[in-house]
């Protein structure tokens, strides 16, 4: 066969039959979130899109996002690989489903909190909730690095955040920007936090970094850094560090558009 005429294949090299109605512009949110997730023909299978998504989430939680392949997810639910493509035609679609699936945890028993009217305090509470959520699912920051189409669970959480921001007087577009800014901050911070925790697990590396910074501070070429390192230290507990950074972000937000 001419390599140039081969059809698309998944991340494991298996041939994939694409939906002929799918456009080249990527995932269609209407079809993903508003259409029936069940296959249109054939007998009803013993598994569902919910079960497939939950299996993918469990795999990512245990082994990381790179471990999520259609073949391994199929094995977890006891399905054939090709049958999964009726529910998620590719890994990108599966990631959309995974992100929205875990977002359901944020509003599982209703709104996370009732807005108090103190929007800065409420917004900080939202951020702390997001941080805990991402730490439970360490693959989320990477999954959120590319634009995602908000599913029903994500929209329920967004609805809560917009209610939190009602007292600001911001217009709708500005509120959405604040939500995006906050989520990006939390996602980036958690990604850094996880990387730092992994690095700190190596005592040799931590000691080497301390020696390196001490040498740089003493070389006379970095007086500002030397002064910063010589200043009284701040609590290094992850929660305290996150709180300080979050305070600088939220307290600096202007309530005007």
Short mmCIF file of C-alpha atoms in Angstrom, two decimals:
data_model
loop_
_atom_site.label_atom_id
_atom_site.label_comp_id
_atom_site.label_asym_id
_atom_site.label_seq_id
_atom_site.Cartn_x
_atom_site.Cartn_y
_atom_site.Cartn_z
CA UNK A 1 0.00 0.00 0.00
CA UNK A 2 1.17 3.49 -0.78
CA UNK A 3 2.06 5.11 2.62
CA UNK A 4 0.60 8.36 1.44
CA UNK A 5 -2.86 6.81 1.10
CA UNK A 6 -3.05 5.07 4.47
CA UNK A 7 -5.92 6.11 6.71
CA UNK A 8 -5.51 7.70 10.15
CA UNK A 9 -4.16 5.64 12.99
CA UNK A 10 -4.35 6.02 16.76
CA UNK A 11 -1.45 6.51 19.16
CA UNK A 12 -0.78 2.75 19.10
CA UNK A 13 -0.76 2.43 15.32
CA UNK A 14 -4.22 0.90 15.00
CA UNK A 15 -6.31 1.98 12.04
CA UNK A 16 -9.11 4.36 12.95
CA UNK A 17 -12.31 4.88 11.03
CA UNK A 18 -13.21 8.53 11.28
CA UNK A 19 -16.73 9.87 11.22
CA UNK A 20 -17.22 11.18 7.67
CA UNK A 21 -19.26 14.07 9.06
CA UNK A 22 -16.44 15.25 11.35
CA UNK A 23 -14.89 18.46 10.17
CA UNK A 24 -11.22 19.32 9.93
CA UNK A 25 -11.54 22.08 12.50
CA UNK A 26 -11.36 19.71 15.46
CA UNK A 27 -13.92 18.64 18.03
CA UNK A 28 -17.49 19.80 17.49
CA UNK A 29 -18.85 20.72 20.96
CA UNK A 30 -22.47 20.39 19.81
CA UNK A 31 -21.95 16.82 18.71
CA UNK A 32 -19.85 15.98 21.75
CA UNK A 33 -22.09 17.40 24.47
CA UNK A 34 -25.58 17.60 22.96
CA UNK A 35 -25.84 14.36 20.98
CA UNK A 36 -26.65 10.85 22.19
CA UNK A 37 -23.37 9.21 23.29
CA UNK A 38 -24.67 5.71 22.51
CA UNK A 39 -23.84 4.04 19.18
CA UNK A 40 -26.65 4.45 16.69
CA UNK A 41 -26.73 0.87 15.43
CA UNK A 42 -26.35 -2.59 16.90
CA UNK A 43 -27.29 -3.99 20.27
CA UNK A 44 -26.76 -1.93 23.38
CA UNK A 45 -23.26 -2.59 24.77
CA UNK A 46 -22.48 -3.55 28.35
CA UNK A 47 -20.49 -0.35 28.89
CA UNK A 48 -21.15 3.36 28.48
CA UNK A 49 -19.34 6.57 27.68
CA UNK A 50 -19.39 7.31 31.42
CA UNK A 51 -17.67 3.99 32.20
CA UNK A 52 -15.09 4.51 29.46
CA UNK A 53 -14.33 8.02 30.69
CA UNK A 54 -14.08 6.89 34.32
CA UNK A 55 -11.65 4.15 33.29
CA UNK A 56 -9.49 6.69 31.45
CA UNK A 57 -9.52 9.01 34.49
CA UNK A 58 -8.47 6.17 36.80
CA UNK A 59 -5.65 5.28 34.46
CA UNK A 60 -4.44 8.89 34.27
CA UNK A 61 -4.66 9.30 38.06
CA UNK A 62 -2.57 6.18 38.60
CA UNK A 63 0.00 6.43 35.83
CA UNK A 64 -0.18 9.86 34.20
CA UNK A 65 -1.74 11.20 31.05
CA UNK A 66 0.76 9.49 28.77
CA UNK A 67 -0.54 6.11 29.96
CA UNK A 68 -4.02 6.82 28.59
CA UNK A 69 -4.33 5.03 25.27
CA UNK A 70 -7.45 3.67 23.65
CA UNK A 71 -6.10 0.14 23.94
CA UNK A 72 -5.46 0.37 27.67
CA UNK A 73 -8.80 2.05 28.36
CA UNK A 74 -10.55 -0.67 26.36
CA UNK A 75 -8.80 -3.32 28.42
CA UNK A 76 -10.00 -1.70 31.64
CA UNK A 77 -13.66 -1.80 30.59
CA UNK A 78 -13.39 -5.17 28.86
CA UNK A 79 -14.20 -3.80 25.43
CA UNK A 80 -12.65 -4.10 22.01
CA UNK A 81 -10.51 -1.14 21.00
CA UNK A 82 -12.52 -0.37 17.88
CA UNK A 83 -15.80 -0.27 19.81
CA UNK A 84 -14.50 2.67 21.87
CA UNK A 85 -14.35 4.90 18.81
CA UNK A 86 -18.15 5.12 18.79
CA UNK A 87 -17.85 7.05 22.06
CA UNK A 88 -14.51 8.82 21.64
CA UNK A 89 -13.13 8.84 18.08
CA UNK A 90 -9.68 9.96 19.25
CA UNK A 91 -7.65 10.75 22.35
CA UNK A 92 -8.43 14.46 22.14
CA UNK A 93 -12.13 13.74 22.46
CA UNK A 94 -11.41 11.37 25.33
CA UNK A 95 -9.48 14.14 27.09
CA UNK A 96 -12.46 16.46 26.71
CA UNK A 97 -14.64 13.83 28.36
CA UNK A 98 -12.10 13.23 31.12
CA UNK A 99 -11.76 16.92 32.01
CA UNK A 100 -15.50 17.39 32.24
CA UNK A 101 -15.95 14.10 34.12
CA UNK A 102 -13.66 15.16 36.96
CA UNK A 103 -15.13 18.67 36.91
CA UNK A 104 -18.27 17.07 38.25
CA UNK A 105 -16.45 16.69 41.57
CA UNK A 106 -16.45 20.47 41.96
CA UNK A 107 -20.25 20.68 42.07
CA UNK A 108 -21.16 17.12 43.06
CA UNK A 109 -23.43 18.24 45.90
CA UNK A 110 -24.46 21.61 44.49
CA UNK A 111 -22.53 24.88 44.37
CA UNK A 112 -19.22 24.67 46.27
CA UNK A 113 -20.22 27.58 48.53
CA UNK A 114 -22.94 30.19 48.63
CA UNK A 115 -21.48 33.52 47.47
CA UNK A 116 -21.05 35.80 50.47
CA UNK A 117 -20.86 39.07 48.56
CA UNK A 118 -17.13 39.38 49.35
CA UNK A 119 -16.08 38.43 45.86
CA UNK A 120 -12.34 38.45 46.55
CA UNK A 121 -12.70 36.02 49.47
CA UNK A 122 -15.11 33.88 47.46
CA UNK A 123 -12.79 33.87 44.45
CA UNK A 124 -9.89 32.77 46.64
CA UNK A 125 -12.07 29.94 47.95
CA UNK A 126 -12.74 28.92 44.34
CA UNK A 127 -9.00 28.89 43.61
CA UNK A 128 -8.24 26.75 46.66
CA UNK A 129 -10.94 24.34 45.54
CA UNK A 130 -9.40 24.19 42.07
CA UNK A 131 -5.95 23.55 43.53
CA UNK A 132 -7.17 20.64 45.65
CA UNK A 133 -9.01 19.29 42.62
CA UNK A 134 -5.90 19.43 40.41
CA UNK A 135 -3.73 17.84 43.07
CA UNK A 136 -6.17 14.92 43.17
CA UNK A 137 -5.81 14.63 39.40
CA UNK A 138 -2.18 15.62 38.64
CA UNK A 139 -2.71 15.20 34.90
CA UNK A 140 -5.23 18.06 34.78
CA UNK A 141 -2.76 20.97 34.37
CA UNK A 142 -1.34 19.33 31.25
CA UNK A 143 -4.79 18.51 29.92
CA UNK A 144 -5.91 22.11 30.44
CA UNK A 145 -2.88 23.51 28.63
CA UNK A 146 -4.79 23.32 25.36
CA UNK A 147 -8.21 24.86 24.82
CA UNK A 148 -11.03 22.65 26.04
CA UNK A 149 -14.70 22.77 25.15
CA UNK A 150 -16.70 23.23 28.39
CA UNK A 151 -19.00 20.31 29.05
CA UNK A 152 -22.00 20.28 31.41
CA UNK A 153 -19.99 19.81 34.62
CA UNK A 154 -17.52 22.53 33.68
CA UNK A 155 -20.38 24.88 32.85
CA UNK A 156 -22.01 24.20 36.23
CA UNK A 157 -18.81 25.26 37.97
CA UNK A 158 -18.47 28.29 35.70
CA UNK A 159 -22.02 29.30 36.63
CA UNK A 160 -20.98 29.33 40.29
CA UNK A 161 -17.89 31.44 39.61
CA UNK A 162 -19.92 33.95 37.61
CA UNK A 163 -22.29 34.25 40.57
CA UNK A 164 -19.27 34.87 42.82
CA UNK A 165 -18.20 37.70 40.51
CA UNK A 166 -21.65 39.35 40.36
CA UNK A 167 -20.79 42.01 43.01
CA UNK A 168 -17.81 43.22 40.99
CA UNK A 169 -19.95 44.97 38.41
CA UNK A 170 -17.75 43.56 35.68
CA UNK A 171 -19.37 42.88 32.33
CA UNK A 172 -19.84 39.32 31.14
CA UNK A 173 -16.74 39.20 28.97
CA UNK A 174 -14.57 40.49 31.82
CA UNK A 175 -15.99 37.89 34.23
CA UNK A 176 -15.12 35.14 31.78
CA UNK A 177 -11.62 36.57 31.48
CA UNK A 178 -11.21 36.53 35.27
CA UNK A 179 -12.29 32.89 35.38
CA UNK A 180 -9.83 32.00 32.62
CA UNK A 181 -7.05 33.96 34.32
CA UNK A 182 -7.70 32.31 37.68
CA UNK A 183 -7.83 28.80 36.21
CA UNK A 184 -4.63 29.40 34.27
CA UNK A 185 -2.90 30.64 37.43
CA UNK A 186 -4.01 27.65 39.49
CA UNK A 187 -3.13 25.19 36.73
CA UNK A 188 0.33 26.70 36.23
CA UNK A 189 1.00 26.86 39.96
CA UNK A 190 -0.05 23.25 40.54
CA UNK A 191 2.09 22.09 37.63
CA UNK A 192 5.06 23.89 39.16
CA UNK A 193 4.18 22.58 42.62
CA UNK A 194 4.13 18.99 41.39
CA UNK A 195 7.44 19.43 39.57
CA UNK A 196 9.03 20.95 42.68
CA UNK A 197 7.76 18.12 44.84
CA UNK A 198 9.26 15.59 42.44
CA UNK A 199 12.59 17.44 42.47
CA UNK A 200 12.59 17.75 46.26
CA UNK A 201 12.22 13.99 46.53
CA UNK A 202 15.85 13.83 45.46
CA UNK A 203 17.95 15.04 48.41
CA UNK A 204 21.08 15.19 46.24
CA UNK A 205 19.42 17.48 43.71
CA UNK A 206 18.00 19.78 46.40
CA UNK A 207 21.44 20.11 48.03
CA UNK A 208 23.06 20.78 44.65
CA UNK A 209 20.55 23.54 43.87
CA UNK A 210 21.18 25.17 47.26
CA UNK A 211 24.95 25.14 46.69
CA UNK A 212 24.49 26.54 43.18
CA UNK A 213 22.36 29.48 44.34
CA UNK A 214 24.79 30.20 47.18
CA UNK A 215 27.68 30.32 44.70
CA UNK A 216 25.79 32.63 42.33
CA UNK A 217 24.83 34.97 45.19
CA UNK A 218 28.48 35.20 46.24
CA UNK A 219 29.96 35.92 42.79
CA UNK A 220 29.33 39.67 42.96
CA UNK A 221 27.50 39.68 39.63
CA UNK A 222 24.00 39.30 41.05
CA UNK A 223 23.61 41.78 43.95
CA UNK A 224 19.82 41.90 43.71
CA UNK A 225 19.56 38.13 43.88
CA UNK A 226 22.04 38.02 46.78
CA UNK A 227 19.93 40.55 48.70
CA UNK A 228 16.75 38.64 47.98
CA UNK A 229 18.26 35.36 49.17
CA UNK A 230 19.57 37.04 52.32
CA UNK A 231 16.16 38.40 53.30
CA UNK A 232 14.05 36.58 55.91
CA UNK A 233 12.50 33.47 54.48
CA UNK A 234 8.80 32.87 53.98
CA UNK A 235 6.93 29.70 54.95
CA UNK A 236 7.65 27.10 52.29
CA UNK A 237 4.55 24.98 52.93
CA UNK A 238 2.80 24.53 49.55
CA UNK A 239 -0.55 25.75 50.87
CA UNK A 240 1.01 28.92 52.34
CA UNK A 241 2.95 29.64 49.16
CA UNK A 242 -0.16 29.20 47.05
CA UNK A 243 -2.11 31.51 49.34
CA UNK A 244 0.48 34.29 49.03
CA UNK A 245 0.60 34.07 45.25
CA UNK A 246 -3.17 33.89 45.00
CA UNK A 247 -3.56 36.95 47.23
CA UNK A 248 -1.34 39.01 44.94
CA UNK A 249 -3.43 37.98 41.96
CA UNK A 250 -6.94 38.37 43.35
CA UNK A 251 -6.31 41.45 45.50
CA UNK A 252 -4.88 43.16 42.46
CA UNK A 253 -7.96 42.60 40.31
CA UNK A 254 -9.84 45.74 39.48
CA UNK A 255 -13.61 45.63 39.90
CA UNK A 256 -13.95 47.94 36.90
CA UNK A 257 -14.04 46.53 33.33
#
